[in-house]
């Protein structure tokens, strides 16, 4: 199973707007990265900053078996994003760079069997919106890491709001054990 972890890159800015401390994002992303590594699942991120980098660091620190980095090679982005992606791309086991910053919002959902959303930002909302047309994958929205998701969006995307403690069950992973199917085995997608 391949799981994308999405969330804000500038956690200080979005956290201040939502009244959520940066440590909340980092601790949740660390827990997700560690869980995925322990279960032997693959991880997909844009190796930028913030949530994705925290999940990636925890995943690699816990011997995660397969990290896929989406590294956009064109299009407009914050200057810091392009620098961060160049800096971290070599840490990925697999690099996907035949896409623009715009296309990565769609591609991350195409490559993932499941997505875990830790916090919100404009880019994260774009990634979530694309799950309507991808179609899927199912998305776990980690409670306590966002002020809320517009109900209009929740009506049209395959999302579930849950506590971090419920994530292993939602993913269908046995916590603390390697996923017998391996990182590339697809998850069952619910009927829509």
PDB file of C-alpha atoms in Angstrom:
ATOM      1  CA  UNK A   1       0.000   0.000   0.000  1.00  0.00           C
ATOM      2  CA  UNK A   2       1.233   3.500  -0.872  1.00  0.00           C
ATOM      3  CA  UNK A   3       0.044   6.324   1.378  1.00  0.00           C
ATOM      4  CA  UNK A   4       0.415  10.012   0.578  1.00  0.00           C
ATOM      5  CA  UNK A   5       0.831  12.418   3.468  1.00  0.00           C
ATOM      6  CA  UNK A   6      -0.344  15.933   2.710  1.00  0.00           C
ATOM      7  CA  UNK A   7      -0.533  19.127   4.745  1.00  0.00           C
ATOM      8  CA  UNK A   8       0.797  22.654   5.000  1.00  0.00           C
ATOM      9  CA  UNK A   9       4.408  23.522   4.292  1.00  0.00           C
ATOM     10  CA  UNK A  10       4.318  26.821   6.176  1.00  0.00           C
ATOM     11  CA  UNK A  11       2.954  25.474   9.446  1.00  0.00           C
ATOM     12  CA  UNK A  12       3.744  28.665  11.361  1.00  0.00           C
ATOM     13  CA  UNK A  13       1.593  30.785   9.035  1.00  0.00           C
ATOM     14  CA  UNK A  14      -1.409  28.445   8.747  1.00  0.00           C
ATOM     15  CA  UNK A  15      -1.172  27.381  12.373  1.00  0.00           C
ATOM     16  CA  UNK A  16      -1.328  30.992  13.532  1.00  0.00           C
ATOM     17  CA  UNK A  17      -4.412  31.542  11.365  1.00  0.00           C
ATOM     18  CA  UNK A  18      -6.118  28.392  12.720  1.00  0.00           C
ATOM     19  CA  UNK A  19      -4.977  28.745  16.323  1.00  0.00           C
ATOM     20  CA  UNK A  20      -2.961  25.522  16.123  1.00  0.00           C
ATOM     21  CA  UNK A  21       0.628  25.347  17.365  1.00  0.00           C
ATOM     22  CA  UNK A  22       3.361  24.145  14.982  1.00  0.00           C
ATOM     23  CA  UNK A  23       4.187  21.263  17.342  1.00  0.00           C
ATOM     24  CA  UNK A  24       0.711  19.823  16.774  1.00  0.00           C
ATOM     25  CA  UNK A  25       1.441  19.424  13.047  1.00  0.00           C
ATOM     26  CA  UNK A  26       4.955  18.078  13.568  1.00  0.00           C
ATOM     27  CA  UNK A  27       3.934  15.536  16.220  1.00  0.00           C
ATOM     28  CA  UNK A  28       1.039  14.255  14.108  1.00  0.00           C
ATOM     29  CA  UNK A  29       3.170  14.019  10.945  1.00  0.00           C
ATOM     30  CA  UNK A  30       5.925  12.235  12.900  1.00  0.00           C
ATOM     31  CA  UNK A  31       3.397   9.714  14.219  1.00  0.00           C
ATOM     32  CA  UNK A  32       2.040   9.070  10.704  1.00  0.00           C
ATOM     33  CA  UNK A  33       5.533   8.597   9.223  1.00  0.00           C
ATOM     34  CA  UNK A  34       6.505   6.238  12.024  1.00  0.00           C
ATOM     35  CA  UNK A  35       3.267   4.233  11.676  1.00  0.00           C
ATOM     36  CA  UNK A  36       3.717   3.812   7.921  1.00  0.00           C
ATOM     37  CA  UNK A  37       7.348   2.733   8.303  1.00  0.00           C
ATOM     38  CA  UNK A  38       6.497   0.204  11.024  1.00  0.00           C
ATOM     39  CA  UNK A  39       3.745  -1.249   8.845  1.00  0.00           C
ATOM     40  CA  UNK A  40       5.979  -1.492   5.785  1.00  0.00           C
ATOM     41  CA  UNK A  41       3.747   0.798   3.735  1.00  0.00           C
ATOM     42  CA  UNK A  42       5.110   3.069   1.033  1.00  0.00           C
ATOM     43  CA  UNK A  43       5.069   6.825   1.614  1.00  0.00           C
ATOM     44  CA  UNK A  44       4.426   9.495  -1.020  1.00  0.00           C
ATOM     45  CA  UNK A  45       5.190  13.170  -0.337  1.00  0.00           C
ATOM     46  CA  UNK A  46       6.252  16.360  -2.009  1.00  0.00           C
ATOM     47  CA  UNK A  47       9.605  16.611  -0.142  1.00  0.00           C
ATOM     48  CA  UNK A  48       9.204  20.281   0.638  1.00  0.00           C
ATOM     49  CA  UNK A  49       8.806  21.621   4.182  1.00  0.00           C
ATOM     50  CA  UNK A  50       6.367  21.365   7.086  1.00  0.00           C
ATOM     51  CA  UNK A  51       4.091  18.335   7.368  1.00  0.00           C
ATOM     52  CA  UNK A  52       5.511  16.372   4.429  1.00  0.00           C
ATOM     53  CA  UNK A  53       9.097  16.806   5.613  1.00  0.00           C
ATOM     54  CA  UNK A  54       8.228  15.811   9.199  1.00  0.00           C
ATOM     55  CA  UNK A  55       6.447  12.650   7.970  1.00  0.00           C
ATOM     56  CA  UNK A  56       9.347  11.882   5.633  1.00  0.00           C
ATOM     57  CA  UNK A  57      11.956  12.333   8.398  1.00  0.00           C
ATOM     58  CA  UNK A  58      10.074  10.011  10.767  1.00  0.00           C
ATOM     59  CA  UNK A  59       9.501   7.466   7.989  1.00  0.00           C
ATOM     60  CA  UNK A  60      13.162   7.322   7.026  1.00  0.00           C
ATOM     61  CA  UNK A  61      14.326   7.336  10.677  1.00  0.00           C
ATOM     62  CA  UNK A  62      12.187   4.238  11.214  1.00  0.00           C
ATOM     63  CA  UNK A  63      13.491   2.378   8.129  1.00  0.00           C
ATOM     64  CA  UNK A  64      10.481   3.036   5.890  1.00  0.00           C
ATOM     65  CA  UNK A  65      10.860   0.738   2.871  1.00  0.00           C
ATOM     66  CA  UNK A  66       9.822   2.960  -0.057  1.00  0.00           C
ATOM     67  CA  UNK A  67       9.636   6.750  -0.162  1.00  0.00           C
ATOM     68  CA  UNK A  68       8.316   8.334  -3.354  1.00  0.00           C
ATOM     69  CA  UNK A  69       9.008  12.029  -3.762  1.00  0.00           C
ATOM     70  CA  UNK A  70       6.979  14.164  -6.146  1.00  0.00           C
ATOM     71  CA  UNK A  71       9.481  16.808  -7.235  1.00  0.00           C
ATOM     72  CA  UNK A  72       7.842  19.306  -9.601  1.00  0.00           C
ATOM     73  CA  UNK A  73      10.215  20.533 -12.298  1.00  0.00           C
ATOM     74  CA  UNK A  74       8.211  23.471 -13.648  1.00  0.00           C
ATOM     75  CA  UNK A  75       5.496  25.953 -12.834  1.00  0.00           C
ATOM     76  CA  UNK A  76       5.118  28.657 -10.221  1.00  0.00           C
ATOM     77  CA  UNK A  77       5.770  27.964  -6.538  1.00  0.00           C
ATOM     78  CA  UNK A  78       7.074  29.758  -3.483  1.00  0.00           C
ATOM     79  CA  UNK A  79      10.848  30.150  -3.984  1.00  0.00           C
ATOM     80  CA  UNK A  80      11.494  28.282  -0.723  1.00  0.00           C
ATOM     81  CA  UNK A  81       9.516  25.286  -2.029  1.00  0.00           C
ATOM     82  CA  UNK A  82      11.695  24.777  -5.098  1.00  0.00           C
ATOM     83  CA  UNK A  83      14.832  25.039  -2.957  1.00  0.00           C
ATOM     84  CA  UNK A  84      13.516  22.559  -0.372  1.00  0.00           C
ATOM     85  CA  UNK A  85      12.468  20.005  -2.993  1.00  0.00           C
ATOM     86  CA  UNK A  86      15.909  20.147  -4.628  1.00  0.00           C
ATOM     87  CA  UNK A  87      17.514  19.755  -1.201  1.00  0.00           C
ATOM     88  CA  UNK A  88      15.461  16.684  -0.205  1.00  0.00           C
ATOM     89  CA  UNK A  89      14.867  14.819  -3.468  1.00  0.00           C
ATOM     90  CA  UNK A  90      17.980  12.658  -3.087  1.00  0.00           C
ATOM     91  CA  UNK A  91      16.582  11.247   0.169  1.00  0.00           C
ATOM     92  CA  UNK A  92      13.720   9.629  -1.763  1.00  0.00           C
ATOM     93  CA  UNK A  93      13.927   6.039  -3.014  1.00  0.00           C
ATOM     94  CA  UNK A  94      11.924   7.027  -6.101  1.00  0.00           C
ATOM     95  CA  UNK A  95      11.579  10.501  -7.642  1.00  0.00           C
ATOM     96  CA  UNK A  96       8.711  11.569  -9.896  1.00  0.00           C
ATOM     97  CA  UNK A  97       9.681  14.830 -11.589  1.00  0.00           C
ATOM     98  CA  UNK A  98       7.812  14.815 -14.903  1.00  0.00           C
ATOM     99  CA  UNK A  99       5.198  17.209 -13.524  1.00  0.00           C
ATOM    100  CA  UNK A 100       4.602  20.848 -12.696  1.00  0.00           C
ATOM    101  CA  UNK A 101       3.615  22.349  -9.360  1.00  0.00           C
ATOM    102  CA  UNK A 102       0.047  22.471 -10.656  1.00  0.00           C
ATOM    103  CA  UNK A 103       0.037  18.845 -11.805  1.00  0.00           C
ATOM    104  CA  UNK A 104       1.367  17.491  -8.504  1.00  0.00           C
ATOM    105  CA  UNK A 105      -1.984  18.279  -6.834  1.00  0.00           C
ATOM    106  CA  UNK A 106      -3.623  15.686  -9.084  1.00  0.00           C
ATOM    107  CA  UNK A 107      -0.721  13.238  -9.394  1.00  0.00           C
ATOM    108  CA  UNK A 108      -0.307  12.623  -5.669  1.00  0.00           C
ATOM    109  CA  UNK A 109      -3.844  11.214  -5.549  1.00  0.00           C
ATOM    110  CA  UNK A 110      -3.288   9.131  -8.670  1.00  0.00           C
ATOM    111  CA  UNK A 111      -0.210   7.459  -7.178  1.00  0.00           C
ATOM    112  CA  UNK A 112      -1.614   6.896  -3.685  1.00  0.00           C
ATOM    113  CA  UNK A 113      -3.886   4.129  -2.464  1.00  0.00           C
ATOM    114  CA  UNK A 114      -4.780   6.264   0.569  1.00  0.00           C
ATOM    115  CA  UNK A 115      -4.053   9.826   1.687  1.00  0.00           C
ATOM    116  CA  UNK A 116      -3.552  11.193   5.188  1.00  0.00           C
ATOM    117  CA  UNK A 117      -4.135  14.905   5.652  1.00  0.00           C
ATOM    118  CA  UNK A 118      -2.416  16.587   8.612  1.00  0.00           C
ATOM    119  CA  UNK A 119      -3.552  20.231   8.571  1.00  0.00           C
ATOM    120  CA  UNK A 120      -4.804  22.472   5.792  1.00  0.00           C
ATOM    121  CA  UNK A 121      -3.362  25.070   3.431  1.00  0.00           C
ATOM    122  CA  UNK A 122      -4.251  26.290  -0.048  1.00  0.00           C
ATOM    123  CA  UNK A 123      -2.125  23.560  -1.640  1.00  0.00           C
ATOM    124  CA  UNK A 124      -3.593  20.890   0.631  1.00  0.00           C
ATOM    125  CA  UNK A 125      -7.124  21.956  -0.277  1.00  0.00           C
ATOM    126  CA  UNK A 126      -6.190  21.667  -3.971  1.00  0.00           C
ATOM    127  CA  UNK A 127      -4.870  18.128  -3.388  1.00  0.00           C
ATOM    128  CA  UNK A 128      -8.072  17.232  -1.542  1.00  0.00           C
ATOM    129  CA  UNK A 129     -10.268  18.717  -4.280  1.00  0.00           C
ATOM    130  CA  UNK A 130      -8.554  16.582  -6.922  1.00  0.00           C
ATOM    131  CA  UNK A 131      -9.649  13.412  -5.109  1.00  0.00           C
ATOM    132  CA  UNK A 132     -13.131  14.109  -6.494  1.00  0.00           C
ATOM    133  CA  UNK A 133     -11.915  13.629 -10.068  1.00  0.00           C
ATOM    134  CA  UNK A 134      -9.020  11.174  -9.630  1.00  0.00           C
ATOM    135  CA  UNK A 135     -11.339   9.327  -8.383  1.00  0.00           C
ATOM    136  CA  UNK A 136     -10.262   8.759  -4.840  1.00  0.00           C
ATOM    137  CA  UNK A 137      -8.142   7.722  -3.010  1.00  0.00           C
ATOM    138  CA  UNK A 138      -9.859   7.713   0.357  1.00  0.00           C
ATOM    139  CA  UNK A 139      -8.550  10.477   2.639  1.00  0.00           C
ATOM    140  CA  UNK A 140      -8.131  10.529   6.420  1.00  0.00           C
ATOM    141  CA  UNK A 141      -8.377  14.042   7.850  1.00  0.00           C
ATOM    142  CA  UNK A 142      -6.562  14.029  11.197  1.00  0.00           C
ATOM    143  CA  UNK A 143      -8.763  15.670  13.822  1.00  0.00           C
ATOM    144  CA  UNK A 144      -7.119  18.470  15.801  1.00  0.00           C
ATOM    145  CA  UNK A 145      -4.794  19.513  12.967  1.00  0.00           C
ATOM    146  CA  UNK A 146      -7.250  21.776  11.159  1.00  0.00           C
ATOM    147  CA  UNK A 147      -9.986  24.261  11.939  1.00  0.00           C
ATOM    148  CA  UNK A 148     -12.387  22.327   9.722  1.00  0.00           C
ATOM    149  CA  UNK A 149     -13.039  21.384   6.120  1.00  0.00           C
ATOM    150  CA  UNK A 150     -15.834  23.099   4.223  1.00  0.00           C
ATOM    151  CA  UNK A 151     -18.889  20.817   4.348  1.00  0.00           C
ATOM    152  CA  UNK A 152     -19.406  21.443   0.613  1.00  0.00           C
ATOM    153  CA  UNK A 153     -16.017  19.821   0.001  1.00  0.00           C
ATOM    154  CA  UNK A 154     -16.698  16.900   2.336  1.00  0.00           C
ATOM    155  CA  UNK A 155     -19.901  16.205   0.372  1.00  0.00           C
ATOM    156  CA  UNK A 156     -17.851  15.566  -2.776  1.00  0.00           C
ATOM    157  CA  UNK A 157     -14.609  13.884  -1.701  1.00  0.00           C
ATOM    158  CA  UNK A 158     -13.921  10.460  -0.136  1.00  0.00           C
ATOM    159  CA  UNK A 159     -12.840  11.819   3.262  1.00  0.00           C
ATOM    160  CA  UNK A 160     -13.156  10.644   6.850  1.00  0.00           C
ATOM    161  CA  UNK A 161     -12.335  12.774   9.889  1.00  0.00           C
ATOM    162  CA  UNK A 162     -10.618  10.686  12.545  1.00  0.00           C
ATOM    163  CA  UNK A 163      -8.303  10.778  15.538  1.00  0.00           C
ATOM    164  CA  UNK A 164      -4.669   9.883  15.033  1.00  0.00           C
ATOM    165  CA  UNK A 165      -5.215   6.822  17.245  1.00  0.00           C
ATOM    166  CA  UNK A 166      -7.734   5.478  14.685  1.00  0.00           C
ATOM    167  CA  UNK A 167      -5.392   5.775  11.699  1.00  0.00           C
ATOM    168  CA  UNK A 168      -3.853   2.271  11.756  1.00  0.00           C
ATOM    169  CA  UNK A 169      -7.302   0.672  11.699  1.00  0.00           C
ATOM    170  CA  UNK A 170      -8.529   3.040   8.956  1.00  0.00           C
ATOM    171  CA  UNK A 171      -5.487   2.149   6.851  1.00  0.00           C
ATOM    172  CA  UNK A 172      -5.998  -1.565   7.527  1.00  0.00           C
ATOM    173  CA  UNK A 173      -2.506  -1.878   8.983  1.00  0.00           C
ATOM    174  CA  UNK A 174      -1.375  -3.998  11.882  1.00  0.00           C
ATOM    175  CA  UNK A 175       0.474  -1.416  13.971  1.00  0.00           C
ATOM    176  CA  UNK A 176       4.068  -2.374  14.667  1.00  0.00           C
ATOM    177  CA  UNK A 177       4.286  -5.069  12.014  1.00  0.00           C
ATOM    178  CA  UNK A 178       5.346  -5.032   8.416  1.00  0.00           C
ATOM    179  CA  UNK A 179       2.510  -5.044   5.878  1.00  0.00           C
ATOM    180  CA  UNK A 180       2.669  -8.537   4.394  1.00  0.00           C
ATOM    181  CA  UNK A 181       1.499  -7.253   1.017  1.00  0.00           C
ATOM    182  CA  UNK A 182       4.421  -4.810   0.761  1.00  0.00           C
ATOM    183  CA  UNK A 183       4.542  -1.112  -0.099  1.00  0.00           C
ATOM    184  CA  UNK A 184       3.251  -1.446  -3.649  1.00  0.00           C
ATOM    185  CA  UNK A 185       0.156  -3.539  -2.939  1.00  0.00           C
ATOM    186  CA  UNK A 186      -2.993  -1.502  -3.614  1.00  0.00           C
ATOM    187  CA  UNK A 187      -5.494  -0.899  -0.869  1.00  0.00           C
ATOM    188  CA  UNK A 188      -9.118  -1.807  -1.335  1.00  0.00           C
ATOM    189  CA  UNK A 189     -10.946   1.330  -2.458  1.00  0.00           C
ATOM    190  CA  UNK A 190     -14.488   1.632  -1.169  1.00  0.00           C
ATOM    191  CA  UNK A 191     -17.333   1.621  -3.680  1.00  0.00           C
ATOM    192  CA  UNK A 192     -18.628   5.091  -4.467  1.00  0.00           C
TER     193      UNK A 192
END
